[in-house]
Amino acid sequence: MTLPAGLKLGPYEVIAPLGAGGMGEVYRARDPRLNRDVALKVLPEAFAADADRLRRFEQEARAAGSLNHPNIIAVHDFGSHDGATYVVSELLEGETLRGRLASGALAPRRAVDYALQIAHGLAAAHEKGIVHRDLKPENLFLTEDGRVKILDFGLAKLVQPEAEADRQTSIPTVSRGTEPGVVLGTVGYMSPEQVRGMPADQRSDIFSFGAVLYEMLSGRRAFRGDSPVETMSAIIREDPPELSESGRNLSPGLERLVRHCLEKSPAQRFQSAHDLAYDLEALSESSGATVAPRALAAPVAKRRLLWPGFAALALAVGLAAGFLASSRFRPSKAPTYKQLTFRRGLVGTSRFAPDGHTVLYSAAWNGERPRIYSTRPESPESSPLALPDSTLLAVSRSGEIALALNAAKGAENADYSTLSRVPLSGGAPREILKGVDAADLDADGRQLAVARRVAGRVQIEFPIGTVVYRSKGDIASIRVSPRGDRLAFADHPVHGDTAGSVMTLDRGQVKMLATGWYDLGQVSWSADGREVWFSASRTGSRRALWAVDLSGKARMIANVPGSVDIQDVGPDGTALLGHYTFRSSIIGLAQGESAEREFSWLDFSVPVELGTDARTLLFEEWGEGGGGGGGVYLSRIGQGQPVRLGDGVAVAMSPDQQWVLSCLYTEPRRLVLLPTGAGQVTPVPGEGIPCGEVGAWLPDGKRILFAGQEGGAPLRLFVQDVSGGNARAFTGEVAAAEQLGPIPVSPDGKFVAWLDAGRRVLLYPLDGGEPRPAAGVEQGERPMRWSADGRHLFVARLTGLTYTVVRVDPFSGKRETWRELKPSDPTGVMPSNSGAVLSADGKSYFWGVQRRLDELYLVEGLR
């Protein structure tokens, strides 16, 4: 039954119906809190009693809500009101692809453009473990500004842990939608494995994608029979007619791509939507089609890429030379690459000298302090300039160098750098300005553009003293155009987060050229000043090299294994690029062992907690090995390989080591219990307060505590019974996590040690009452855990590369240094909050070490 205008569901007021489908009715509604119109999808009352339909409806909301990508519809809210279950999403203006296809086939360039957007959206979903399983023109929406939005994740398959995914019901046609034996999807766009009722992974979506692309190019469906049974038979046994028979002038490469998507065997198709997108990018470039930037918006899990704020931004350089020479990325004459650096360490800013041949760069080799060096392509040697320890910022064509002094401890202290200038010919640096994060000189060296911190915020001044832009977060890179009339810069709206946008500033007018990038590095103008080249990642796993013109049209220049970062482009188009490897390792001393060793598993291992037996280590993987989105792992030291327990942020381990509390980055965030042995993933009961990234298991094993935000209130600590009931707040506002590991709870369960909003360590009584300061804990120290007898609190402070662990009596204030944890080889090690964990007796410990190693390359022939 159609809902009347003016009816309220929760805070949303119905305005008018928009349409209806098998899974619900959709209305235009008003959200008065944010003064915006939204789309409100309501499950019909007749279906509300159907448990399977209700489950699929909820699954649609959770699947779509866990994604944040410009090519996937944004889900804002999910709830129920007076028995009506609803999902709130963004309101789209435009038409479905089905409506557009009613007028016939699309132009090849337009079809490739839409296909590329769909591929990017699918890649983002697949990386979250979500398979759509019902991709078709009706579920693809074309907005009025030319974007494609993927709709309706009602049939999405949320990939389950192995133990759960292997279960099947006894009735093959009435079972969970994630099980084999269930035919789900839309006839005509289903994959062969869906038709057969077999498990469907991301390659099934690629088959459906091929059917949609075939229809966009030909104007007719790839598979169609006189009945659904005949259509399904064609999907299994027949190939669609050749696209060339449509009489359209299509490139052979495009036809091969469609055929590759429509292979009957999943093993013969594209194995990932990323690979599919790369091939579409190449077709787009070769056909002259332009593609608007479609970057993935930043997930909230960025704190696991634990570079300390600006360090991750200021030292971004990189490129893998051998891979970039591959003809896959440039079918024409391949670029040539010349390696310029060979030592182990960190390379900072790199620039061409005025002669266009000499290269100047700053680097911290073999754990030494950063210095500025010069090199030439014909020689493998680099020579340090006769300058104090410093970091290069810019070089003008007139021979002026801008550098940052007081950077002796590395780029993590860039907030306190002093901008100075010195002639390349020699002399003492002349101090100009303090607190500079980034800077560039115009071509003649007369004017400086700077990004500097004033009263806790970063502002751009060009020239110095004239504020032209203020950022809410960080500005990692700033470049003056070759003509000196524009600025390009990388704006990171959240301090310490590498997500951001490529911006330009022209005569006081700021323009956002490319936005939504998950991991954005350096920027540089092209030789002719018509484009901004930049390094960025859609998903956070690795950076590619991109270009965006002044109208906002982006294109990919190169994408390779490893990370790409642009440093400089000379007047002849020769580029300075680099390659860096970045790993997070776990170093520690296990119980019963006499020497420290490495306990890492994949490429970005982060310790979280050491179990009560001091030999069970809970840790996470947040790099490319972990899929870029977080994985929870458990290692029983000396008993074989680590085991992947599930997704999300590992919060704490139960006292009996049978369960792990994890916070899933869904929308809203929610807590689940992951079994460490046999068992099923279990949602934590309660009213669903969005969880933070830290918590603990209480000593009784029956209750948990977690940091959460209820109804937009400040972050507080809550206690929750795992068997049921609602959570109870027992603190006022507390600080967000700056270090991994569970919140320390005293062995008797009476006190919780954590940071208040002013970053003081307080002892919060669990049964209520006023908190008391932890005596003897100094500013900047973070609580780690209580001793086994409950008399002492271990706290840690990170200074440079060293964790200093102190044992404190929080009642008397007596303290003693327990031990210092620091890497034996400091080369490339970056100060980080990767955390340190230890046993209750303090004898066993593990801590995270992040190491980055850079190489610099001279590249000719990039286009």
Coordinates of N, CA, C and O in Angstrom, one line a residue, residues 392-485:
L392 N 65.0 18.9 1.4 CA 64.7 19.7 0.3 C 63.2 20.0 0.1 O 62.4 19.1 0.3
L393 N 62.9 21.2 -0.2 CA 61.5 21.5 -0.5 C 61.3 21.9 -1.9 O 60.3 21.6 -2.5
A394 N 62.2 22.7 -2.5 CA 61.9 23.2 -3.9 C 63.2 23.8 -4.5 O 64.2 24.1 -3.7
V395 N 63.3 23.8 -5.8 CA 64.4 24.4 -6.5 C 63.8 25.3 -7.6 O 62.9 24.8 -8.4
S396 N 64.3 26.5 -7.8 CA 63.9 27.4 -8.8 C 64.8 27.2 -10.0 O 66.0 26.8 -9.9
R397 N 64.4 27.7 -11.2 CA 65.2 27.7 -12.4 C 66.3 28.7 -12.3 O 67.3 28.6 -13.1
S398 N 66.2 29.6 -11.4 CA 67.3 30.6 -11.2 C 68.4 30.1 -10.3 O 69.3 30.8 -10.0
G399 N 68.2 28.9 -9.7 CA 69.3 28.4 -8.9 C 69.1 28.6 -7.4 O 70.1 28.5 -6.6
E400 N 67.9 28.8 -7.0 CA 67.6 29.0 -5.5 C 67.0 27.7 -5.0 O 66.2 27.0 -5.6
I401 N 67.5 27.3 -3.8 CA 67.0 26.1 -3.1 C 66.2 26.6 -1.9 O 66.6 27.4 -1.1
A402 N 65.0 26.0 -1.7 CA 64.2 26.1 -0.5 C 64.3 24.8 0.2 O 64.1 23.7 -0.3
L403 N 64.7 24.9 1.5 CA 64.9 23.7 2.3 C 64.3 23.9 3.7 O 64.0 25.0 4.1
A404 N 64.1 22.7 4.4 CA 63.6 22.7 5.7 C 64.7 22.4 6.7 O 65.2 21.3 6.7
L405 N 65.0 23.3 7.6 CA 66.0 23.0 8.6 C 65.3 22.4 9.8 O 64.0 22.3 9.9
N406 N 66.0 22.0 10.8 CA 65.4 21.4 12.0 C 64.6 20.1 11.7 O 63.7 19.8 12.4
A407 N 65.0 19.5 10.6 CA 64.3 18.2 10.3 C 65.2 17.0 10.6 O 65.1 16.0 10.0
A408 N 66.1 17.2 11.6 CA 67.1 16.2 11.8 C 66.6 14.9 12.2 O 67.2 13.8 11.9
K409 N 65.4 14.8 12.8 CA 64.8 13.6 13.3 C 63.9 13.0 12.2 O 63.2 12.0 12.5
G410 N 63.8 13.6 11.0 CA 62.9 13.0 10.0 C 61.7 13.9 9.7 O 61.5 14.9 10.4
A411 N 61.0 13.5 8.7 CA 59.9 14.3 8.3 C 58.7 14.4 9.3 O 57.8 15.1 9.1
E412 N 58.8 13.5 10.3 CA 57.7 13.5 11.2 C 57.7 14.8 12.0 O 56.7 15.2 12.7
N413 N 58.8 15.5 12.0 CA 58.9 16.8 12.7 C 58.7 18.0 11.8 O 59.1 19.1 12.1
A414 N 58.0 17.7 10.6 CA 57.9 18.8 9.6 C 57.1 20.0 10.2 O 57.2 21.1 9.7
D415 N 56.2 19.7 11.2 CA 55.5 20.8 11.8 C 56.4 21.9 12.4 O 56.0 23.0 12.5
Y416 N 57.6 21.4 12.7 CA 58.5 22.4 13.4 C 59.6 22.8 12.5 O 60.6 23.3 13.0
S417 N 59.5 22.5 11.2 CA 60.6 22.9 10.3 C 60.7 24.4 10.1 O 59.7 25.1 10.1
T418 N 61.9 24.8 9.8 CA 62.1 26.2 9.5 C 62.4 26.3 8.0 O 63.4 25.8 7.5
L419 N 61.6 27.0 7.2 CA 61.8 27.2 5.8 C 63.0 28.2 5.7 O 63.1 29.2 6.3
S420 N 64.0 27.7 4.8 CA 65.2 28.6 4.6 C 65.5 28.6 3.1 O 65.0 27.7 2.3
R421 N 66.3 29.5 2.7 CA 66.7 29.6 1.3 C 68.2 29.7 1.2 O 68.9 30.2 2.1
V422 N 68.7 29.1 0.1 CA 70.2 29.2 -0.1 C 70.4 29.1 -1.6 O 69.7 28.4 -2.3
P423 N 71.4 29.8 -2.1 CA 71.7 29.7 -3.6 C 72.4 28.3 -3.8 O 73.1 27.8 -3.0
L424 N 72.1 27.7 -4.9 CA 72.7 26.4 -5.3 C 74.2 26.5 -5.4 O 74.9 25.6 -5.2
S425 N 74.7 27.7 -5.7 CA 76.1 27.9 -5.8 C 76.8 27.9 -4.5 O 78.1 27.8 -4.5
G426 N 76.1 27.9 -3.4 CA 76.7 27.8 -2.1 C 76.4 29.0 -1.2 O 75.8 30.0 -1.6
G427 N 76.7 28.8 0.1 CA 76.4 29.8 1.1 C 75.7 29.2 2.3 O 75.4 28.0 2.3
A428 N 75.4 30.1 3.3 CA 74.7 29.6 4.4 C 73.2 29.8 4.2 O 72.8 30.9 3.7
P429 N 72.4 28.9 4.6 CA 70.9 29.1 4.5 C 70.4 30.3 5.3 O 70.9 30.6 6.4
R430 N 69.4 31.0 4.7 CA 68.8 32.1 5.3 C 67.4 31.7 5.7 O 66.6 31.4 4.9
E431 N 67.2 31.8 7.1 CA 65.9 31.4 7.6 C 64.8 32.4 7.2 O 65.0 33.6 7.2
I432 N 63.6 31.8 6.8 CA 62.5 32.6 6.3 C 61.3 32.5 7.2 O 60.7 33.6 7.6
L433 N 60.9 31.3 7.5 CA 59.6 31.1 8.1 C 59.6 29.8 8.9 O 60.1 28.8 8.5
K434 N 58.9 29.8 10.1 CA 58.8 28.6 10.9 C 57.5 27.9 10.6 O 56.5 28.5 10.2
G435 N 57.4 26.6 11.0 CA 56.2 25.8 10.9 C 55.7 25.5 9.5 O 54.5 25.3 9.3
V436 N 56.6 25.3 8.6 CA 56.3 25.0 7.2 C 56.2 23.5 6.9 O 57.1 22.8 7.2
D437 N 55.1 23.1 6.3 CA 54.9 21.7 5.9 C 55.4 21.5 4.5 O 56.0 20.4 4.2
A438 N 55.1 22.4 3.6 CA 55.4 22.2 2.2 C 55.7 23.6 1.6 O 55.1 24.6 2.1
A439 N 56.4 23.6 0.5 CA 56.7 24.9 -0.2 C 57.2 24.7 -1.6 O 57.6 23.6 -2.0
D440 N 57.0 25.7 -2.4 CA 57.5 25.7 -3.8 C 57.9 27.1 -4.2 O 57.3 28.1 -3.7
L441 N 58.9 27.2 -5.1 CA 59.3 28.4 -5.7 C 58.8 28.6 -7.1 O 58.6 27.6 -7.8
D442 N 58.5 29.8 -7.5 CA 58.1 30.0 -8.8 C 59.3 29.9 -9.7 O 60.4 29.7 -9.3
A443 N 59.1 30.0 -11.0 CA 60.2 29.7 -12.0 C 61.4 30.6 -11.8 O 62.5 30.1 -11.9
D444 N 61.2 31.9 -11.5 CA 62.3 32.7 -11.4 C 62.9 32.8 -10.0 O 63.9 33.5 -9.7
G445 N 62.2 32.1 -9.0 CA 62.7 32.0 -7.7 C 62.4 33.2 -6.8 O 62.9 33.3 -5.7
R446 N 61.5 34.1 -7.3 CA 61.3 35.3 -6.5 C 60.1 35.1 -5.5 O 60.2 35.7 -4.4
Q447 N 59.1 34.3 -5.8 CA 58.0 34.1 -4.9 C 58.0 32.7 -4.4 O 58.2 31.7 -5.1
L448 N 57.6 32.6 -3.1 CA 57.4 31.3 -2.4 C 56.0 31.0 -2.1 O 55.3 31.9 -1.6
A449 N 55.5 29.9 -2.5 CA 54.2 29.4 -2.0 C 54.5 28.4 -0.9 O 55.3 27.5 -1.0
V450 N 53.8 28.6 0.3 CA 54.1 27.8 1.4 C 52.8 27.3 2.0 O 51.7 27.9 1.9
A451 N 52.8 26.1 2.6 CA 51.8 25.6 3.4 C 52.4 25.5 4.8 O 53.3 24.8 5.1
R452 N 51.8 26.3 5.7 CA 52.4 26.3 7.1 C 51.3 26.3 8.1 O 50.1 26.6 7.9
R453 N 51.6 25.8 9.3 CA 50.7 25.7 10.4 C 50.7 27.0 11.3 O 51.7 27.4 11.8
V454 N 49.4 27.4 11.4 CA 49.2 28.6 12.3 C 48.0 28.3 13.2 O 46.9 28.0 12.7
A455 N 48.2 28.4 14.5 CA 47.2 28.1 15.5 C 46.5 26.7 15.2 O 45.3 26.6 15.3
G456 N 47.3 25.7 14.9 CA 46.8 24.4 14.7 C 46.2 24.0 13.4 O 45.8 22.9 13.1
R457 N 46.2 25.0 12.4 CA 45.6 24.7 11.1 C 46.6 25.1 10.1 O 47.5 25.9 10.3
V458 N 46.5 24.4 8.9 CA 47.4 24.6 7.8 C 46.8 25.6 6.8 O 45.6 25.5 6.4
Q459 N 47.6 26.6 6.4 CA 47.1 27.6 5.5 C 48.2 27.7 4.4 O 49.4 27.6 4.6
I460 N 47.7 28.0 3.2 CA 48.5 28.3 2.0 C 48.7 29.8 1.9 O 47.7 30.6 1.9
E461 N 50.0 30.2 1.8 CA 50.3 31.6 1.6 C 51.0 31.8 0.2 O 52.0 31.1 0.0
F462 N 50.6 32.6 -0.6 CA 51.3 32.9 -1.9 C 51.0 34.3 -2.4 O 49.8 34.6 -2.8
P463 N 52.0 35.2 -2.3 CA 53.3 35.0 -1.7 C 53.2 34.9 -0.1 O 52.1 35.0 0.4
I464 N 54.3 34.7 0.5 CA 54.3 34.6 2.0 C 53.6 35.8 2.6 O 54.0 37.0 2.2
G465 N 52.7 35.6 3.5 CA 52.0 36.7 4.1 C 50.6 36.9 3.6 O 49.7 37.5 4.2
T466 N 50.3 36.4 2.4 CA 49.0 36.5 1.8 C 48.3 35.1 1.8 O 48.7 34.2 1.1
V467 N 47.3 35.0 2.7 CA 46.6 33.7 2.9 C 45.6 33.5 1.7 O 44.7 34.3 1.6
V468 N 45.8 32.4 1.0 CA 44.8 32.2 -0.1 C 44.0 30.9 0.1 O 43.0 30.7 -0.6
Y469 N 44.3 30.1 1.1 CA 43.5 28.9 1.4 C 43.8 28.4 2.8 O 45.0 28.5 3.2
R470 N 42.8 27.8 3.4 CA 43.0 27.2 4.7 C 42.4 25.8 4.6 O 41.3 25.6 4.2
S471 N 43.2 24.8 5.1 CA 42.8 23.4 5.1 C 42.3 23.0 6.5 O 42.8 23.6 7.5
K472 N 41.4 22.0 6.6 CA 41.0 21.5 7.9 C 42.0 20.5 8.4 O 41.9 20.1 9.5
G473 N 42.8 20.0 7.5 CA 43.7 18.9 7.9 C 45.2 19.2 7.5 O 45.8 20.0 8.1
D474 N 45.7 18.5 6.5 CA 47.1 18.6 6.0 C 47.1 19.0 4.6 O 46.2 18.7 3.8
I475 N 48.2 19.7 4.2 CA 48.6 19.9 2.8 C 49.9 19.4 2.6 O 50.9 19.9 3.1
A476 N 50.0 18.3 1.9 CA 51.2 17.5 1.8 C 52.2 17.9 0.7 O 53.4 17.7 0.7
S477 N 51.6 18.5 -0.4 CA 52.4 18.9 -1.5 C 51.8 20.1 -2.2 O 50.6 20.2 -2.3
I478 N 52.6 21.0 -2.6 CA 52.2 22.2 -3.2 C 53.2 22.6 -4.4 O 54.4 22.5 -4.2
R479 N 52.6 22.9 -5.5 CA 53.5 23.2 -6.7 C 52.9 24.4 -7.4 O 51.7 24.6 -7.7
V480 N 53.9 25.3 -7.9 CA 53.5 26.5 -8.7 C 53.6 26.0 -10.1 O 54.5 25.3 -10.5
S481 N 52.7 26.5 -11.0 CA 52.6 26.1 -12.4 C 53.8 26.6 -13.1 O 54.4 27.6 -12.7
P482 N 54.2 26.0 -14.3 CA 55.3 26.5 -15.0 C 55.3 28.0 -15.4 O 56.3 28.7 -15.4
R483 N 54.1 28.6 -15.6 CA 53.9 30.0 -15.9 C 53.8 30.8 -14.6 O 53.8 32.1 -14.7
G484 N 53.7 30.2 -13.5 CA 53.6 30.9 -12.2 C 52.3 31.5 -11.9 O 52.2 32.3 -10.9
D485 N 51.2 31.2 -12.6 CA 49.9 31.8 -12.4 C 48.9 30.9 -11.6 O 47.8 31.4 -11.3

